[in-house]
C-alpha positions as semicolon CSV with decimal commas, in nm:
position;residue;x (nm);y (nm);z (nm)
1;M;-2,357;0,339;3,948
2;K;-2,556;0,450;3,691
3;K;-2,831;0,237;3,442
4;D;-2,735;0,168;3,080
5;D;-2,888;0,434;2,857
6;S;-2,821;0,566;2,514
7;K;-2,525;0,819;2,643
8;V;-2,299;0,576;2,873
9;T;-1,949;0,554;2,736
10;M;-1,647;0,290;2,766
11;L;-1,482;0,515;3,012
12;E;-1,814;0,508;3,274
13;D;-1,937;0,219;3,482
14;F;-2,292;0,113;3,444
15;E;-2,511;-0,171;3,491
16;M;-2,808;-0,370;3,323
17;R;-3,058;-0,581;3,470
18;G;-3,236;-0,851;3,256
19;L;-3,301;-1,220;3,157
20;W;-2,983;-1,393;3,036
21;H;-2,985;-1,726;2,849
22;L;-2,726;-1,951;2,611
23;P;-2,749;-1,964;2,235
24;E;-2,866;-2,305;2,243
25;S;-3,177;-2,164;2,497
26;D;-3,437;-1,891;2,450
27;L;-3,547;-1,620;2,661
28;E;-3,825;-1,794;2,826
29;N;-3,563;-2,023;3,012
30;G;-3,361;-1,716;3,055
31;I;-3,222;-1,632;3,436
32;Y;-3,237;-1,302;3,598
33;G;-2,922;-1,112;3,652
34;T;-2,705;-0,826;3,643
35;L;-2,449;-0,717;3,435
36;T;-2,183;-0,441;3,558
37;F;-1,958;-0,284;3,323
38;T;-1,628;-0,095;3,420
39;P;-1,357;0,005;3,184
40;S;-1,131;-0,248;3,321
41;K;-1,371;-0,527;3,399
42;I;-1,720;-0,660;3,283
43;S;-1,910;-0,902;3,465
44;L;-2,252;-1,099;3,494
45;K;-2,396;-1,215;3,808
46;L;-2,719;-1,461;3,779
47;M;-2,974;-1,552;4,031
48;G;-2,880;-1,943;3,918
49;N;-2,700;-2,171;3,698
50;F;-2,757;-2,242;3,342
51;I;-2,660;-2,612;3,394
52;D;-2,738;-2,806;3,690
53;F;-2,446;-2,792;3,931
54;S;-2,354;-3,174;3,953
55;D;-2,254;-3,165;3,581
56;Q;-1,869;-3,089;3,565
57;Q;-1,920;-2,962;3,207
58;N;-2,108;-2,652;3,357
59;S;-1,931;-2,367;3,154
60;V;-1,958;-2,115;2,901
61;D;-1,562;-2,079;2,849
62;D;-1,520;-1,873;2,525
63;K;-1,873;-1,873;2,460
64;V;-2,156;-1,621;2,403
65;I;-2,438;-1,548;2,645
66;Y;-2,756;-1,339;2,517
67;G;-2,970;-1,124;2,733
68;F;-3,274;-0,901;2,746
69;S;-3,235;-0,583;2,961
70;E;-3,511;-0,395;3,163
71;N;-3,497;-0,121;2,938
72;G;-3,585;-0,332;2,635
73;K;-3,245;-0,382;2,480
74;Y;-3,086;-0,688;2,306
75;V;-2,734;-0,794;2,479
76;Y;-2,454;-1,017;2,343
77;L;-2,200;-1,106;2,567
78;D;-1,894;-1,234;2,388
79;N;-1,590;-1,435;2,536
80;C;-1,725;-1,516;2,870
81;F;-1,599;-1,760;3,122
82;I;-1,736;-1,863;3,469
83;T;-1,554;-1,763;3,800
84;K;-1,802;-1,840;4,063
85;Q;-2,089;-2,127;4,135
86;T;-2,299;-2,198;4,401
87;D;-2,594;-2,400;4,463
88;N;-2,775;-2,350;4,785
89;I;-3,013;-2,611;4,837
90;P;-3,274;-2,499;4,995
91;G;-3,236;-2,163;4,850
92;I;-3,137;-2,000;4,520
93;G;-2,791;-2,093;4,284
94;M;-2,562;-1,826;4,192
95;S;-2,321;-1,784;3,929
96;E;-2,077;-1,548;3,830
97;Y;-1,908;-1,430;3,467
98;Q;-1,636;-1,245;3,338
99;V;-1,693;-1,110;3,000
100;N;-1,442;-0,965;2,751
101;S;-1,683;-0,777;2,528
102;L;-2,078;-0,671;2,511
103;F;-2,290;-0,548;2,263
104;I;-2,619;-0,375;2,275
105;S;-2,878;-0,312;2,043
106;S;-3,247;-0,228;1,968
107;Q;-3,314;-0,559;1,765
108;P;-3,197;-0,933;1,825
109;I;-2,798;-0,966;1,758
110;S;-2,671;-1,263;1,561
111;L;-2,312;-1,390;1,601
112;I;-2,077;-1,078;1,607
113;G;-1,813;-1,280;1,406
114;D;-2,091;-1,350;1,106
115;L;-2,175;-0,980;1,106
116;N;-2,126;-0,797;0,763
117;I;-2,036;-0,412;0,871
118;T;-2,124;-0,128;0,658
119;K;-2,005;0,172;0,871
120;F;-1,905;0,221;1,211
121;I;-1,852;0,518;1,463
122;F;-1,597;0,568;1,742
123;S;-1,437;0,821;1,948
124;F;-1,137;0,892;2,179
125;D;-1,136;1,040;2,527
126;S;-0,847;1,318;2,461
127;Y;-0,948;1,377;2,085
128;E;-1,154;1,673;2,167
129;I;-0,955;1,856;2,402
130;W;-0,658;1,849;2,128
131;D;-0,870;1,901;1,787
132;K;-0,965;2,267;1,884
133;S;-1,137;2,354;1,555
134;S;-1,504;2,440;1,692
135;P;-1,794;2,619;1,490
136;I;-1,917;2,770;1,835
137;Q;-1,835;3,113;1,907
138;I;-1,915;3,264;2,249
139;L;-1,946;3,646;2,246
140;M;-1,880;3,883;2,569
141;N;-2,028;4,193;2,641
142;T;-1,802;4,310;2,937
143;K;-2,001;4,632;3,002
144;E;-2,366;4,461;3,035
145;K;-2,195;4,151;3,171
146;S;-2,351;3,912;2,939
147;E;-2,259;3,636;2,705
148;S;-2,452;3,483;2,366
149;V;-2,336;3,172;2,167
150;N;-2,340;3,187;1,783
151;Y;-2,299;2,869;1,545
152;S;-2,447;2,773;1,231
153;Q;-2,475;2,441;1,020
154;E;-2,253;2,621;0,768
155;S;-1,995;2,642;1,057
156;L;-2,047;2,294;1,146
157;K;-1,933;2,162;0,812
158;S;-1,614;2,354;0,827
159;I;-1,483;2,105;1,065
160;R;-1,591;1,787;0,885
161;S;-1,319;1,639;0,647
162;S;-1,344;1,267;0,487
163;Y;-1,113;1,100;0,258
164;L;-1,018;0,772;0,109
165;I;-0,794;0,507;0,313
166;E;-0,708;0,158;0,269
167;N;-0,636;0,153;-0,101
168;D;-0,982;0,352;-0,150
169;T;-1,187;0,064;-0,013
170;M;-1,296;0,280;0,299
171;E;-1,393;0,641;0,359
172;F;-1,266;0,806;0,668
173;S;-1,421;1,093;0,824
174;K;-1,385;1,329;1,113
175;R;-1,731;1,478;1,211
176;A;-1,867;1,677;1,496
177;I;-2,228;1,736;1,661
178;I;-2,349;2,000;1,837
179;S;-2,599;1,929;2,122
180;R;-2,804;2,172;2,321
181;R;-2,982;2,174;2,639
182;H;-3,212;2,438;2,840
183;I;-3,180;2,464;3,221
184;N;-3,445;2,621;3,413
185;G;-3,668;2,670;3,105
186;F;-3,494;2,925;2,853
187;T;-3,309;3,120;3,118
188;K;-2,979;2,919;3,046
189;L;-2,894;2,743;2,723
190;E;-2,614;2,489;2,730
191;L;-2,404;2,384;2,416
192;S;-2,157;2,091;2,389
193;L;-1,963;1,992;2,069
194;K;-1,880;1,619;2,043
195;K;-1,627;1,506;1,783
196;Y;-1,605;1,159;1,645
197;F;-1,451;0,958;1,349
198;E;-1,663;0,724;1,100
199;I;-1,538;0,506;0,884
200;K;-1,789;0,358;0,577
201;I;-1,658;0,046;0,373
202;L;-1,677;0,105;0,049
203;S;-1,583;-0,250;-0,069
204;D;-1,839;-0,531;-0,157
205;T;-1,580;-0,752;0,028
206;P;-1,757;-0,870;0,386
207;F;-1,608;-0,673;0,652
208;S;-1,598;-0,827;1,014
209;F;-1,572;-0,720;1,382
210;E;-1,212;-0,858;1,334
211;N;-1,145;-0,618;1,037
212;L;-1,292;-0,343;1,223
213;N;-1,067;-0,391;1,523
214;D;-0,758;-0,393;1,309
215;I;-0,860;-0,058;1,145
216;L;-0,958;0,079;1,495
217;L;-0,585;0,007;1,639
218;K;-0,439;0,150;1,312
219;I;-0,630;0,488;1,366
220;N;-0,573;0,494;1,726
221;N;-0,192;0,418;1,657
222;F;-0,186;0,691;1,391
223;Y;-0,317;0,939;1,646
224;S;-0,080;0,804;1,918
225;I;0,199;0,955;1,731
226;F;0,051;1,308;1,783
227;F;-0,044;1,224;2,158
228;G;0,282;1,026;2,250
229;R;0,032;0,748;2,409
230;R;-0,238;0,518;2,332
231;L;-0,565;0,683;2,357
232;N;-0,886;0,567;2,548
233;N;-1,141;0,428;2,337
234;K;-1,476;0,650;2,452
235;S;-1,727;0,481;2,214
236;L;-1,806;0,264;1,921
237;K;-2,095;0,185;1,753
238;I;-2,146;-0,094;1,458
239;F;-2,384;-0,052;1,163
240;T;-2,519;-0,335;0,902
241;D;-2,776;-0,290;0,637
242;S;-3,031;-0,308;0,905
243;Q;-2,878;-0,251;1,249
244;E;-2,712;-0,040;1,495
245;I;-2,494;-0,200;1,786
246;S;-2,330;-0,036;2,039
247;A;-1,994;-0,207;2,181
248;F;-1,831;-0,206;2,480
249;F;-1,503;-0,356;2,545
250;V;-1,249;-0,420;2,842
251;Q;-0,937;-0,174;2,813
252;R;-0,656;-0,066;3,014
253;I;-0,705;0,321;3,077
254;A;-0,345;0,514;2,940
255;N;-0,226;0,752;3,162
256;S;-0,281;1,149;3,055
257;K;0,068;1,299;2,929
258;K;0,137;1,617;2,734
259;T;0,068;1,620;2,379
260;I;0,342;1,598;2,142
261;L;0,201;1,814;1,876
262;D;-0,019;2,107;1,855
263;Y;-0,310;2,070;1,638
264;N;-0,342;2,439;1,536
265;I;-0,019;2,406;1,363
266;I;-0,043;2,081;1,186
267;H;-0,444;2,026;1,146
268;K;-0,427;2,148;0,759
269;S;-0,175;1,882;0,680
270;I;-0,306;1,563;0,876
271;E;-0,455;1,414;0,532
272;T;-0,110;1,405;0,365
273;I;0,053;1,284;0,706
274;F;-0,213;0,997;0,728
275;S;-0,148;0,923;0,353
276;K;0,204;0,891;0,452
277;F;0,120;0,668;0,769
278;E;-0,064;0,433;0,569
279;K;0,246;0,365;0,353
280;E;0,490;0,330;0,651
281;Y;0,223;0,141;0,857
282;D;0,414;-0,209;0,843
283;S;0,738;-0,056;0,930
284;L;0,621;0,151;1,249
285;Q;0,339;-0,110;1,375
286;V;0,608;-0,277;1,609
287;I;0,714;0,068;1,739
288;L;0,381;0,211;1,769
289;N;0,234;-0,093;1,980
290;T;0,540;-0,095;2,216
291;R;0,562;0,254;2,270
292;A;0,204;0,329;2,287
293;N;0,148;0,040;2,575
294;Q;0,419;0,216;2,776
295;S;0,149;0,471;2,852
296;F;-0,062;0,195;3,078
297;K;0,235;0,178;3,304
298;D;0,144;0,366;3,624
299;G;0,547;0,456;3,697
300;F;0,883;0,433;3,542
301;D;1,097;0,102;3,553
302;S;1,370;-0,035;3,355
303;D;1,138;-0,222;3,115
304;I;1,062;0,118;2,961
305;F;1,401;0,172;2,876
306;I;1,432;-0,174;2,728
307;D;1,127;-0,121;2,508
308;T;1,245;0,233;2,383
309;S;1,598;0,121;2,281
310;K;1,430;-0,196;2,119
311;N;1,238;0,049;1,934
312;L;1,537;0,254;1,824
313;E;1,673;-0,076;1,686
314;V;1,361;-0,162;1,523
315;F;1,362;0,191;1,366
316;A;1,731;0,130;1,235
317;R;1,635;-0,200;1,085
318;Q;1,344;-0,077;0,915
319;Y;1,502;0,240;0,757
320;L;1,875;0,225;0,773
321;N;2,130;0,002;0,594
322;I;2,221;-0,187;0,838
323;S;2,408;-0,459;0,654
324;P;2,746;-0,531;0,774
325;E;3,080;-0,514;0,561
326;L;3,150;-0,855;0,442
327;P;3,488;-0,953;0,272
328;T;3,491;-0,986;-0,082
329;K;3,500;-1,341;-0,110
330;Y;3,220;-1,394;0,188
331;V;3,002;-1,608;-0,026
332;E;3,272;-1,810;-0,186
333;I;3,429;-1,879;0,151
334;K;3,100;-1,949;0,307
335;N;2,993;-2,209;0,038
336;E;3,321;-2,413;0,071
337;L;3,301;-2,421;0,436
338;L;2,962;-2,543;0,427
339;G;3,058;-2,794;0,154
340;I;3,302;-2,920;0,390
341;L;3,043;-2,935;0,692
342;D;2,833;-3,146;0,455
343;Q;3,141;-3,429;0,392
344;K;3,186;-3,426;0,791
345;L;2,807;-3,515;0,852
346;D;2,797;-3,754;0,569
347;Q;3,106;-3,926;0,726
348;N;2,966;-3,934;1,031
349;I;3,224;-3,742;1,184
350;I;2,998;-3,500;1,365
351;N;2,638;-3,541;1,445
352;Q;2,341;-3,358;1,370
353;S;2,330;-3,107;1,639
354;E;2,702;-3,044;1,587
355;Y;2,616;-2,984;1,218
356;Q;2,357;-2,710;1,322
357;F;2,564;-2,541;1,553
358;F;2,854;-2,493;1,299
359;E;2,601;-2,431;1,034
360;N;2,468;-2,150;1,230
361;K;2,833;-1,993;1,317
362;I;2,898;-1,977;0,927
363;N;2,588;-1,833;0,808
364;F;2,589;-1,549;1,047
365;V;2,699;-1,284;0,904
366;G;2,731;-1,037;1,190
367;E;2,484;-0,774;1,323
368;R;2,569;-0,435;1,387
369;A;2,578;-0,319;1,725
370;L;2,331;-0,154;1,909
371;R;2,552;0,138;1,963
372;W;2,599;0,195;1,570
373;K;2,239;0,209;1,522
374;I;2,152;0,444;1,759
375;E;2,472;0,674;1,660
376;N;2,323;0,646;1,283
377;C;1,957;0,715;1,400
378;I;2,070;1,036;1,606
379;K;2,273;1,149;1,303
380;L;1,913;1,187;1,123
381;L;1,779;1,458;1,370
382;P;1,742;1,840;1,271
383;E;2,078;2,037;1,357
384;E;1,875;2,263;1,599
385;L;1,768;1,949;1,811
386;L;2,092;1,813;1,795
387;I;2,244;2,127;1,953
388;K;1,953;2,093;2,250
389;L;2,020;1,743;2,301
390;F;2,387;1,682;2,280
391;G;2,519;2,030;2,278
392;S;2,753;2,175;2,019
393;E;3,123;2,167;2,167
394;K;3,253;1,793;2,154
395;R;2,940;1,646;2,014
396;K;3,077;1,387;1,840
397;K;3,226;1,255;2,143
398;T;2,941;1,312;2,383
399;I;2,711;1,111;2,112
400;K;2,959;0,818;2,093
401;N;2,947;0,795;2,468
402;F;2,589;0,816;2,517
403;C;2,537;0,512;2,260
404;R;2,805;0,312;2,418
405;S;2,618;0,358;2,755
406;I;2,298;0,274;2,625
407;A;2,447;-0,072;2,479
408;D;2,601;-0,144;2,796
409;T;2,305;-0,065;3,031
410;R;2,071;-0,278;2,783
411;N;2,297;-0,561;2,774
412;Y;2,362;-0,514;3,195
413;L;1,938;-0,516;3,210
414;T;1,899;-0,841;2,974
415;H;2,215;-1,049;3,034
416;G;2,249;-1,069;3,401
417;D;2,590;-1,026;3,432
418;S;2,795;-0,833;3,702
419;V;2,771;-0,455;3,629
420;S;3,147;-0,451;3,631
421;K;3,172;-0,591;3,315
422;Y;2,971;-0,273;3,158
423;G;3,192;0,016;3,232
424;L;2,916;0,274;3,100
425;A;2,597;0,097;3,245
426;I;2,344;0,341;3,379
427;T;2,212;0,202;3,763
428;N;2,095;0,543;3,893
429;A;1,709;0,520;3,866
430;S;1,707;0,893;3,786
431;D;1,976;0,905;3,530
432;L;1,799;0,596;3,373
433;Y;1,455;0,791;3,316
434;Y;1,656;1,104;3,174
435;V;1,832;0,881;2,939
436;T;1,514;0,700;2,869
437;L;1,313;1,005;2,790
438;K;1,595;1,136;2,532
439;L;1,558;0,799;2,384
440;Q;1,190;0,858;2,341
441;C;1,245;1,207;2,223
442;I;1,478;1,091;1,952
443;L;1,217;0,815;1,867
444;D;0,916;1,044;1,800
445;I;1,145;1,290;1,597
446;L;1,243;1,046;1,355
447;I;0,871;0,898;1,330
448;L;0,749;1,254;1,248
449;K;1,061;1,292;0,977
450;K;0,925;0,965;0,844
451;L;0,594;1,092;0,808
452;D;0,717;1,396;0,613
453;L;0,646;1,647;0,884
454;D;0,810;2,016;0,834
455;E;1,147;2,043;0,986
456;S;1,056;2,364;1,150
457;I;0,722;2,196;1,295
458;I;0,888;1,914;1,429
459;V;1,170;2,159;1,629
460;K;0,887;2,367;1,711
461;N;0,670;2,122;1,904
462;I;0,898;1,868;2,033
463;S;1,103;2,148;2,200
464;R;0,803;2,384;2,315
465;Y;0,832;2,470;2,684
466;D;0,484;2,307;2,737
467;G;0,556;1,981;2,565
468;P;0,639;1,638;2,683
469;Y;1,016;1,684;2,660
470;Q;1,066;2,005;2,850
471;F;1,298;1,806;3,111
472;L;1,536;1,766;2,846
473;F;1,536;2,136;2,713
474;Y;1,435;2,343;3,015
475;H;1,577;2,162;3,312
476;N;1,876;2,311;3,518
């Protein structure tokens, strides 16, 4: 396991040795110990205990631990809780903590919740592979079997872009930096290009770490549309007026999947797409969070089907007119019935629980069936993709049976009834996977349409041979 240095990321294991103490104590009374970071767990092992072992209040649950590392860095551990404690007599006591987040700086760190952040920089592990823009040119000379590398600061600027977000209170930038190192003197030069994002806070309103997490999730959700999954956070640096802090936190690592959109096709319109995304974010947030969280699963199970069908239902609620057709005198009749119900309650003919039951029945205006919602979502698909997904002959009947099957399957999986009650329920795991993939494909198409992507771009990317839905379009 490597030791902490300025180049470690949230996707690597590393450790730090140093002195550790509670906020009410000081470094002179610190305890020697080792902090271990992995993407899925942060732990601190101390050669001693903060408080007397016999004191039953010895815990720092949901509190802060400060540290000072062997390489001279100040460390702040947030949301810590004790997992193990021993008091060896004679001998040295031991204690272990699990930690949710850690922060590292060359200066002492005050309470994270009190920081006034002016800028933060972050990156995602998959982004550099997807974003193929590069100012580096490799020139090959096949006759001499040699190669040379060209790049300039001007060409580097060409892949830097920035625009205002969050009602013009922040500047959101995509940036890149080229690093060089010589191997064996000057005989071999190695160049690498690292892409990252930067957000500057333009408003005078205090911007906290909690605000930062909200924006980071939002940006991650935006790019998850292109990748079809939650992205792994690679690095995060926080800046105040006087300090730079590196942040590390526990995260579940998302499984690698094929990207949905080709960068070379849409990169010129990303700013426009993001502007539309900002306006639609409140409506899409539930869908994106559920959809992206599916990428943390190691395999397919029925919960993924349930989540995906739910997401299509959410989409219908947000963007389709799902109000049921009501009788012309519905309001008049409803008020009359509620009046009668009030009289029965006043006359003690019914009790409060009975009143509540019948009031709910009267106020219930009828929910559109799941199959209706999915069927109307499917109607929004481009014609070319409708043909690919449902064929051209007897398509109306095919779609109707498909939607009934989705409703029967969801009800069978969530209600616990006998499968015989649901004639079109899917019980075969392979068939359920295929149908879930089709639902996910439909949802992706609808999201991209809401972000105003050109229909030809959607069709080309969704149905391409190396895309995530090749099984739907090229499986025999």
